[in-house]
Amino acid sequence: MTAGGDERRRLPGLEGPLWRALLVFRITALGYAAVLMVNNFREYAWPPGGWLILAVMTVWTVVASLGYARRERRGWPLLVADLAVAAACLLASRWIVQPAGLAVGAPTLPMAWVASPVVAWAIAGGRRRGAVAAILLSIGDIVVRDGLSQATVNGPVLMILAGIGVGHIARLAIDAEARLQRATELEAATRERERLARGIHDSVLQVLALVQRRGAELGGEAAELGRLAGEQESVLRSLVAATSPAAPADAATDLRPLLDAFASATVTVAAPATPVLLPASVAGEVAAAVGAALDNVARHAGDGARAWILLEELDGEVTVSIRDDGAGIPDGRLAEAERDGRLGVAQSIRGRIRELGGAVSVTSGAGNGTEVELTVPR
């Protein structure tokens, strides 16, 4: 739910206690209103009306409490009905309680119970929504008492302060709960990442280093296998060092570390000195597209081909260029590959960037290498 600047994330762990606190307040306020009514009903202009309003308040306390107990029912219909019932019970005081008494500060029939929907609106939508509910009921209180006076101003003022105060506290508490949950998730992700990094270092990286060393000693085809193992060791070490805990899909993420992970003996990465920030989901898709382009270089550019990645941040867009000095792509080869169901460029690269609202251009020629340019909006 939103209420101007009070939009926030809801967490079940904190919402439940807030609504239970409202239930306690509503029941307690109902009991206090009943005690006052027992003591004062003989002075009412129409005593039976007081018992009728007390019955309505009791029934609605049960109905509203059951409704607010279920998350899916805490919407506008219940909130508006809650406010309407409280306003009706308040306005009924004008005909049931002596008008002269109301004008000098005598208690209305619902007394503090009338603030229950104010608290509900504040919990559901923050201080602005709580203030709106408090102002509406304050207007009703002013109508019942035929205007404001020094004796009658306290009720509306306290109601407005309650709406703003409870809404503000609820927002701060829920925001704090969200930050705590996020910090817990990050800590768990960091611990898992460190555990995986230790396992990779103790097994995979050592094996790759051994293959590289033994391949260099044996020479021949084994030397080429050793070189490839060394490149993969370098890439894997970069991933272990650069990978950070998962960020929310809308969090700003620096694209540079994701591209630096591709650096190796045959891949050079050039990026700005300052962070290139994109939403985490966008940055991840761009990095995946770059990985697909480098995979094509490794498969089709030829032995010994080198690749260069250039990251640029322009006005309103980010551009990543992947260029190689390999054999190039013959004319019509991409269209032929797509017809044959080989969708590396069509889906892994173009498909990803198209879904981000960006564009891909491929420039190549037989013997002249290939350049793939990815452009995504900021």
Tab-separated table of C-alpha atoms in Angstrom:
chain	number	residue	atom	x	y	z
A	1	MET	CA	0.000	0.000	0.000
A	2	THR	CA	1.124	3.542	-0.558
A	3	ALA	CA	0.330	6.938	0.833
A	4	GLY	CA	2.437	9.571	-0.859
A	5	GLY	CA	5.935	9.316	0.583
A	6	ASP	CA	4.917	6.510	2.936
A	7	GLU	CA	5.334	3.702	0.406
A	8	ARG	CA	7.311	0.872	1.960
A	9	ARG	CA	7.896	-2.786	2.022
A	10	ARG	CA	5.672	-4.873	4.314
A	11	LEU	CA	7.159	-7.624	6.476
A	12	PRO	CA	4.849	-10.153	8.140
A	13	GLY	CA	7.103	-10.372	11.201
A	14	LEU	CA	6.372	-6.779	12.219
A	15	GLU	CA	2.871	-6.228	10.847
A	16	GLY	CA	1.349	-8.877	13.059
A	17	PRO	CA	2.333	-7.245	16.384
A	18	LEU	CA	1.118	-3.840	15.167
A	19	TRP	CA	-2.334	-5.165	14.311
A	20	ARG	CA	-2.476	-7.114	17.571
A	21	ALA	CA	-1.644	-3.919	19.440
A	22	LEU	CA	-4.572	-2.241	17.648
A	23	LEU	CA	-6.842	-5.092	18.783
A	24	VAL	CA	-5.803	-4.556	22.412
A	25	PHE	CA	-6.389	-0.803	22.081
A	26	ARG	CA	-9.822	-1.303	20.485
A	27	ILE	CA	-11.027	-3.709	23.176
A	28	THR	CA	-9.655	-1.564	25.999
A	29	ALA	CA	-11.227	1.592	24.547
A	30	LEU	CA	-14.542	-0.245	24.176
A	31	GLY	CA	-14.434	-1.226	27.856
A	32	TYR	CA	-13.666	2.359	28.877
A	33	ALA	CA	-16.570	3.664	26.753
A	34	ALA	CA	-18.883	1.101	28.376
A	35	VAL	CA	-17.837	2.209	31.896
A	36	LEU	CA	-18.500	5.868	31.065
A	37	MET	CA	-21.854	5.006	29.516
A	38	VAL	CA	-22.947	3.082	32.641
A	39	ASN	CA	-22.029	6.058	34.808
A	40	ASN	CA	-23.654	8.716	32.589
A	41	PHE	CA	-26.587	7.110	30.750
A	42	ARG	CA	-29.188	8.639	33.093
A	43	GLU	CA	-28.048	12.075	31.957
A	44	TYR	CA	-28.480	11.266	28.257
A	45	ALA	CA	-31.251	12.888	26.247
A	46	TRP	CA	-32.175	9.388	24.967
A	47	PRO	CA	-30.656	6.677	27.241
A	48	PRO	CA	-31.712	3.636	25.122
A	49	GLY	CA	-29.744	5.105	22.219
A	50	GLY	CA	-26.569	4.838	24.278
A	51	TRP	CA	-27.042	1.095	24.713
A	52	LEU	CA	-27.776	0.739	21.019
A	53	ILE	CA	-24.528	2.502	20.066
A	54	LEU	CA	-22.593	0.406	22.600
A	55	ALA	CA	-24.011	-2.747	20.954
A	56	VAL	CA	-22.956	-1.477	17.502
A	57	MET	CA	-19.458	-0.725	18.805
A	58	THR	CA	-19.173	-4.193	20.354
A	59	VAL	CA	-20.275	-5.983	17.188
A	60	TRP	CA	-17.989	-3.889	15.011
A	61	THR	CA	-15.038	-4.501	17.347
A	62	VAL	CA	-15.440	-8.223	16.706
A	63	VAL	CA	-15.937	-7.816	12.935
A	64	ALA	CA	-13.021	-5.389	12.476
A	65	SER	CA	-10.671	-7.427	14.653
A	66	LEU	CA	-11.366	-10.583	12.661
A	67	GLY	CA	-10.923	-8.656	9.417
A	68	TYR	CA	-7.596	-7.055	10.342
A	69	ALA	CA	-6.317	-10.428	11.562
A	70	ARG	CA	-6.104	-11.579	7.915
A	71	ARG	CA	-3.633	-9.795	5.652
A	72	GLU	CA	-5.721	-10.078	2.487
A	73	ARG	CA	-8.635	-8.214	4.123
A	74	ARG	CA	-6.642	-5.159	5.246
A	75	GLY	CA	-7.595	-3.183	2.181
A	76	TRP	CA	-9.662	-0.145	1.391
A	77	PRO	CA	-13.116	-1.727	1.913
A	78	LEU	CA	-12.395	-2.624	5.541
A	79	LEU	CA	-10.522	0.615	6.255
A	80	VAL	CA	-13.329	2.784	4.862
A	81	ALA	CA	-16.008	0.752	6.664
A	82	ASP	CA	-14.071	1.051	9.923
A	83	LEU	CA	-13.895	4.830	9.547
A	84	ALA	CA	-17.573	5.069	8.589
A	85	VAL	CA	-18.779	3.056	11.619
A	86	ALA	CA	-16.650	5.130	14.004
A	87	ALA	CA	-17.915	8.375	12.439
A	88	ALA	CA	-21.548	7.199	12.701
A	89	CYS	CA	-21.150	6.299	16.391
A	90	LEU	CA	-19.502	9.660	17.001
A	91	LEU	CA	-22.195	11.655	15.192
A	92	ALA	CA	-24.946	9.761	17.040
A	93	SER	CA	-23.740	11.424	20.228
A	94	ARG	CA	-25.309	14.674	19.010
A	95	TRP	CA	-28.828	13.249	19.471
A	96	ILE	CA	-28.225	10.903	22.412
A	97	VAL	CA	-25.983	12.930	24.757
A	98	GLN	CA	-27.172	16.251	26.124
A	99	PRO	CA	-26.081	18.971	23.603
A	100	ALA	CA	-25.236	21.372	26.404
A	101	GLY	CA	-22.817	18.855	27.885
A	102	LEU	CA	-21.105	18.207	24.584
A	103	ALA	CA	-20.546	21.908	24.090
A	104	VAL	CA	-18.535	22.112	27.305
A	105	GLY	CA	-16.471	18.956	26.799
A	106	ALA	CA	-18.704	16.073	27.939
A	107	PRO	CA	-17.522	12.683	26.581
A	108	THR	CA	-19.007	11.412	23.334
A	109	LEU	CA	-20.442	7.896	23.216
A	110	PRO	CA	-17.412	6.135	21.658
A	111	MET	CA	-14.797	8.204	23.532
A	112	ALA	CA	-11.271	6.886	22.772
A	113	TRP	CA	-12.735	3.984	20.731
A	114	VAL	CA	-13.246	6.430	17.875
A	115	ALA	CA	-9.460	6.579	17.413
A	116	SER	CA	-9.296	2.876	16.439
A	117	PRO	CA	-9.682	3.481	12.672
A	118	VAL	CA	-7.106	6.288	12.902
A	119	VAL	CA	-4.559	3.802	14.248
A	120	ALA	CA	-5.599	1.239	11.612
A	121	TRP	CA	-5.131	3.752	8.785
A	122	ALA	CA	-1.768	4.790	10.213
A	123	ILE	CA	-0.506	1.190	10.362
A	124	ALA	CA	-1.805	0.425	6.873
A	125	GLY	CA	-0.496	3.533	5.144
A	126	GLY	CA	1.788	5.599	7.342
A	127	ARG	CA	1.536	9.045	8.841
A	128	ARG	CA	-0.225	10.731	5.908
A	129	ARG	CA	-3.054	8.252	5.796
A	130	GLY	CA	-3.313	8.308	9.579
A	131	ALA	CA	-3.525	12.110	9.501
A	132	VAL	CA	-6.304	11.973	6.888
A	133	ALA	CA	-8.401	9.607	9.021
A	134	ALA	CA	-7.783	11.735	12.119
A	135	ILE	CA	-8.831	14.950	10.346
A	136	LEU	CA	-12.054	13.370	9.056
A	137	LEU	CA	-13.049	12.156	12.519
A	138	SER	CA	-11.983	15.468	14.067
A	139	ILE	CA	-14.394	17.238	11.721
A	140	GLY	CA	-17.119	14.897	12.987
A	141	ASP	CA	-16.196	15.733	16.579
A	142	ILE	CA	-16.399	19.468	15.815
A	143	VAL	CA	-19.843	19.011	14.228
A	144	VAL	CA	-21.092	17.069	17.258
A	145	ARG	CA	-19.917	19.793	19.627
A	146	ASP	CA	-21.132	22.727	17.489
A	147	GLY	CA	-17.632	24.081	16.924
A	148	LEU	CA	-14.284	24.281	18.696
A	149	SER	CA	-13.727	25.829	22.083
A	150	GLN	CA	-11.074	25.698	24.727
A	151	ALA	CA	-12.972	22.847	26.366
A	152	THR	CA	-13.422	20.757	23.208
A	153	VAL	CA	-10.202	21.274	21.217
A	154	ASN	CA	-8.181	18.583	22.993
A	155	GLY	CA	-9.916	15.617	21.332
A	156	PRO	CA	-9.251	16.589	17.690
A	157	VAL	CA	-5.678	17.648	18.454
A	158	LEU	CA	-4.853	14.393	20.238
A	159	MET	CA	-6.462	12.363	17.442
A	160	ILE	CA	-4.385	14.081	14.733
A	161	LEU	CA	-1.198	13.687	16.764
A	162	ALA	CA	-1.999	9.991	17.260
A	163	GLY	CA	-2.520	9.454	13.530
A	164	ILE	CA	0.751	11.143	12.601
A	165	GLY	CA	2.753	9.641	15.455
A	166	VAL	CA	1.598	6.044	15.041
A	167	GLY	CA	2.018	6.222	11.267
A	168	HIS	CA	5.537	7.582	11.550
A	169	ILE	CA	6.582	4.996	14.131
A	170	ALA	CA	5.062	2.182	12.067
A	171	ARG	CA	6.938	3.307	8.954
A	172	LEU	CA	10.263	3.597	10.798
A	173	ALA	CA	9.821	0.201	12.425
A	174	ILE	CA	8.950	-1.581	9.180
A	175	ASP	CA	11.800	0.115	7.311
A	176	ALA	CA	14.191	-0.940	10.067
A	177	GLU	CA	12.878	-4.493	9.808
A	178	ALA	CA	13.467	-4.449	6.038
A	179	ARG	CA	17.037	-3.219	6.476
A	180	LEU	CA	17.701	-5.852	9.136
A	181	GLN	CA	16.350	-8.600	6.907
A	182	ARG	CA	18.472	-7.380	3.999
A	183	ALA	CA	21.574	-7.297	6.200
A	184	THR	CA	20.851	-10.845	7.364
A	185	GLU	CA	20.483	-12.025	3.764
A	186	LEU	CA	23.752	-10.330	2.780
A	187	GLU	CA	25.575	-11.902	5.703
A	188	ALA	CA	24.262	-15.344	4.790
A	189	ALA	CA	25.199	-14.837	1.131
A	190	THR	CA	28.685	-13.654	2.107
A	191	ARG	CA	29.246	-16.688	4.322
A	192	GLU	CA	28.105	-19.015	1.537
A	193	ARG	CA	30.334	-17.248	-0.975
A	194	GLU	CA	33.332	-17.577	1.340
A	195	ARG	CA	32.590	-21.277	1.866
A	196	LEU	CA	32.387	-21.883	-1.885
A	197	ALA	CA	35.551	-19.856	-2.468
A	198	ARG	CA	37.448	-22.014	0.032
A	199	GLY	CA	36.188	-25.174	-1.645
A	200	ILE	CA	37.117	-23.918	-5.113
A	201	HIS	CA	40.546	-22.826	-3.962
A	202	ASP	CA	41.251	-26.156	-2.282
A	203	SER	CA	40.166	-28.248	-5.260
A	204	VAL	CA	39.418	-26.757	-8.684
A	205	LEU	CA	42.045	-23.989	-8.704
A	206	GLN	CA	44.780	-26.322	-7.510
A	207	VAL	CA	43.905	-28.872	-10.192
A	208	LEU	CA	43.940	-26.214	-12.917
A	209	ALA	CA	47.292	-24.911	-11.681
A	210	LEU	CA	48.682	-28.439	-11.733
A	211	VAL	CA	47.409	-29.032	-15.290
A	212	GLN	CA	48.978	-25.754	-16.415
A	213	ARG	CA	52.331	-26.596	-14.852
A	214	ARG	CA	52.448	-30.191	-16.104
A	215	GLY	CA	51.303	-29.160	-19.562
A	216	ALA	CA	54.134	-26.650	-19.826
A	217	GLU	CA	56.611	-29.351	-18.739
A	218	LEU	CA	55.353	-31.944	-21.257
A	219	GLY	CA	55.105	-29.569	-24.202
A	220	GLY	CA	53.272	-30.279	-27.467
A	221	GLU	CA	49.500	-30.639	-27.271
A	222	ALA	CA	49.770	-30.877	-23.506
A	223	ALA	CA	51.216	-27.364	-23.459
A	224	GLU	CA	48.100	-26.041	-25.225
A	225	LEU	CA	45.881	-27.797	-22.671
A	226	GLY	CA	48.004	-26.278	-19.922
A	227	ARG	CA	47.579	-22.818	-21.430
A	228	LEU	CA	43.797	-23.222	-21.559
A	229	ALA	CA	43.780	-24.477	-17.965
A	230	GLY	CA	45.764	-21.414	-16.948
A	231	GLU	CA	43.278	-19.096	-18.617
A	232	GLN	CA	40.353	-20.764	-16.866
A	233	GLU	CA	42.195	-20.596	-13.559
A	234	SER	CA	42.621	-16.846	-14.048
A	235	VAL	CA	38.936	-16.379	-14.907
A	236	LEU	CA	37.816	-18.467	-11.952
A	237	ARG	CA	40.066	-16.580	-9.549
A	238	SER	CA	38.587	-13.298	-10.819
A	239	LEU	CA	35.062	-14.590	-10.283
A	240	VAL	CA	35.839	-15.737	-6.749
A	241	ALA	CA	37.428	-12.389	-5.918
A	242	ALA	CA	34.900	-10.122	-7.640
A	243	THR	CA	31.539	-11.786	-7.096
A	244	SER	CA	29.505	-9.987	-4.456
A	245	PRO	CA	26.383	-11.194	-2.628
A	246	ALA	CA	23.232	-11.004	-4.680
A	247	ALA	CA	21.709	-7.539	-4.772
A	248	PRO	CA	18.019	-6.677	-5.114
A	249	ALA	CA	16.835	-6.542	-8.712
A	250	ASP	CA	16.462	-2.747	-8.534
A	251	ALA	CA	19.716	-2.024	-6.664
A	252	ALA	CA	22.447	-0.079	-8.448
A	253	THR	CA	25.345	-2.364	-9.424
A	254	ASP	CA	28.726	-1.451	-10.887
A	255	LEU	CA	29.088	-3.187	-14.251
A	256	ARG	CA	32.896	-3.012	-14.234
A	257	PRO	CA	33.627	-5.912	-11.824
A	258	LEU	CA	31.271	-8.159	-13.768
A	259	LEU	CA	33.245	-7.501	-16.966
A	260	ASP	CA	36.646	-7.628	-15.226
A	261	ALA	CA	35.856	-11.257	-14.381
A	262	PHE	CA	36.300	-12.090	-18.091
A	263	ALA	CA	39.893	-10.793	-18.189
A	264	SER	CA	42.465	-13.459	-19.045
A	265	ALA	CA	45.615	-13.986	-21.055
A	266	THR	CA	43.603	-13.607	-24.281
A	267	VAL	CA	40.900	-11.173	-23.137
A	268	THR	CA	41.619	-7.527	-22.294
A	269	VAL	CA	39.048	-5.378	-20.491
A	270	ALA	CA	39.028	-1.571	-20.654
A	271	ALA	CA	36.557	0.363	-18.500
A	272	PRO	CA	36.117	3.880	-17.071
A	273	ALA	CA	37.788	4.771	-13.785
A	274	THR	CA	34.435	5.619	-12.209
A	275	PRO	CA	31.602	3.149	-11.472
A	276	VAL	CA	29.175	2.363	-14.280
A	277	LEU	CA	25.945	1.838	-12.378
A	278	LEU	CA	22.991	-0.154	-13.699
A	279	PRO	CA	20.150	-2.030	-11.975
A	280	ALA	CA	21.480	-5.394	-10.790
A	281	SER	CA	19.210	-7.369	-13.115
A	282	VAL	CA	20.293	-5.285	-16.145
A	283	ALA	CA	23.978	-5.522	-15.275
A	284	GLY	CA	23.676	-9.301	-14.926
A	285	GLU	CA	22.033	-9.672	-18.340
A	286	VAL	CA	24.658	-7.463	-20.015
A	287	ALA	CA	27.455	-9.521	-18.443
A	288	ALA	CA	25.762	-12.735	-19.615
A	289	ALA	CA	25.555	-11.361	-23.174
A	290	VAL	CA	29.250	-10.456	-23.056
A	291	GLY	CA	30.030	-13.983	-21.865
A	292	ALA	CA	28.070	-15.416	-24.801
A	293	ALA	CA	30.024	-13.198	-27.215
A	294	LEU	CA	33.352	-14.358	-25.744
A	295	ASP	CA	32.195	-17.952	-25.988
A	296	ASN	CA	31.652	-17.404	-29.706
A	297	VAL	CA	35.194	-15.982	-29.965
A	298	ALA	CA	36.627	-19.084	-28.283
A	299	ARG	CA	34.662	-21.410	-30.578
A	300	HIS	CA	34.814	-19.697	-33.945
A	301	ALA	CA	37.550	-17.031	-34.049
A	302	GLY	CA	40.368	-19.540	-34.422
A	303	ASP	CA	43.394	-20.618	-32.407
A	304	GLY	CA	45.300	-17.790	-30.765
A	305	ALA	CA	42.556	-15.205	-31.313
A	306	ARG	CA	42.502	-12.362	-28.826
A	307	ALA	CA	39.519	-10.335	-27.660
A	308	TRP	CA	39.084	-6.835	-26.265
A	309	ILE	CA	36.161	-5.592	-24.160
A	310	LEU	CA	35.528	-1.847	-24.069
A	311	LEU	CA	32.975	-0.391	-21.629
A	312	GLU	CA	31.728	3.147	-22.271
A	313	GLU	CA	29.201	5.274	-20.405
A	314	LEU	CA	27.470	7.785	-22.662
A	315	ASP	CA	24.569	10.186	-22.094
A	316	GLY	CA	21.558	8.049	-21.294
A	317	GLU	CA	23.098	4.731	-22.328
A	318	VAL	CA	25.888	2.236	-21.667
A	319	THR	CA	27.817	0.590	-24.486
A	320	VAL	CA	29.946	-2.559	-24.320
A	321	SER	CA	32.047	-3.519	-27.366
A	322	ILE	CA	33.562	-6.994	-27.782
A	323	ARG	CA	36.156	-7.090	-30.568
A	324	ASP	CA	38.398	-9.951	-31.667
A	325	ASP	CA	41.135	-10.445	-34.242
A	326	GLY	CA	39.915	-13.837	-35.366
A	327	ALA	CA	38.717	-15.308	-38.640
A	328	GLY	CA	35.559	-13.167	-38.801
A	329	ILE	CA	32.043	-14.181	-39.806
A	330	PRO	CA	31.327	-14.838	-43.499
A	331	ASP	CA	28.347	-13.002	-45.005
A	332	GLY	CA	25.061	-14.767	-44.286
A	333	ARG	CA	26.540	-17.025	-41.618
A	334	LEU	CA	24.480	-15.590	-38.749
A	335	ALA	CA	21.197	-15.972	-40.655
A	336	GLU	CA	22.139	-19.522	-41.591
A	337	ALA	CA	23.005	-20.387	-37.979
A	338	GLU	CA	19.646	-19.040	-36.789
A	339	ARG	CA	17.777	-21.129	-39.357
A	340	ASP	CA	19.708	-24.213	-38.242
A	341	GLY	CA	18.711	-23.637	-34.615
A	342	ARG	CA	22.103	-22.375	-33.427
A	343	LEU	CA	20.854	-19.353	-31.475
A	344	GLY	CA	23.961	-18.141	-29.651
A	345	VAL	CA	23.874	-14.665	-31.196
A	346	ALA	CA	20.106	-14.520	-31.804
A	347	GLN	CA	19.028	-15.426	-28.275
A	348	SER	CA	21.993	-15.330	-25.881
A	349	ILE	CA	23.080	-11.908	-27.114
A	350	ARG	CA	20.382	-10.147	-29.149
A	351	GLY	CA	17.504	-11.642	-27.153
A	352	ARG	CA	18.928	-10.542	-23.822
A	353	ILE	CA	19.714	-6.993	-24.895
A	354	ARG	CA	16.393	-6.592	-26.742
A	355	GLU	CA	14.489	-7.459	-23.553
A	356	LEU	CA	16.397	-4.654	-21.813
A	357	GLY	CA	15.277	-2.159	-24.442
A	358	GLY	CA	18.741	-2.032	-26.005
A	359	ALA	CA	20.294	-2.824	-29.379
A	360	VAL	CA	23.040	-5.076	-30.746
A	361	SER	CA	25.176	-4.482	-33.807
A	362	VAL	CA	27.562	-7.050	-35.293
A	363	THR	CA	30.325	-5.928	-37.633
A	364	SER	CA	32.462	-8.607	-39.244
A	365	GLY	CA	34.049	-9.869	-42.382
A	366	ALA	CA	36.009	-12.942	-43.383
A	367	GLY	CA	39.558	-12.544	-42.076
A	368	ASN	CA	38.888	-9.169	-40.434
A	369	GLY	CA	37.708	-10.241	-36.976
A	370	THR	CA	34.340	-9.425	-35.407
A	371	GLU	CA	33.011	-6.600	-33.299
A	372	VAL	CA	29.817	-6.957	-31.289
A	373	GLU	CA	28.420	-3.745	-29.786
A	374	LEU	CA	25.825	-3.913	-27.008
A	375	THR	CA	23.914	-0.749	-26.115
A	376	VAL	CA	21.444	-0.532	-23.230
A	377	PRO	CA	19.587	2.539	-21.884
A	378	ARG	CA	20.484	3.885	-18.437
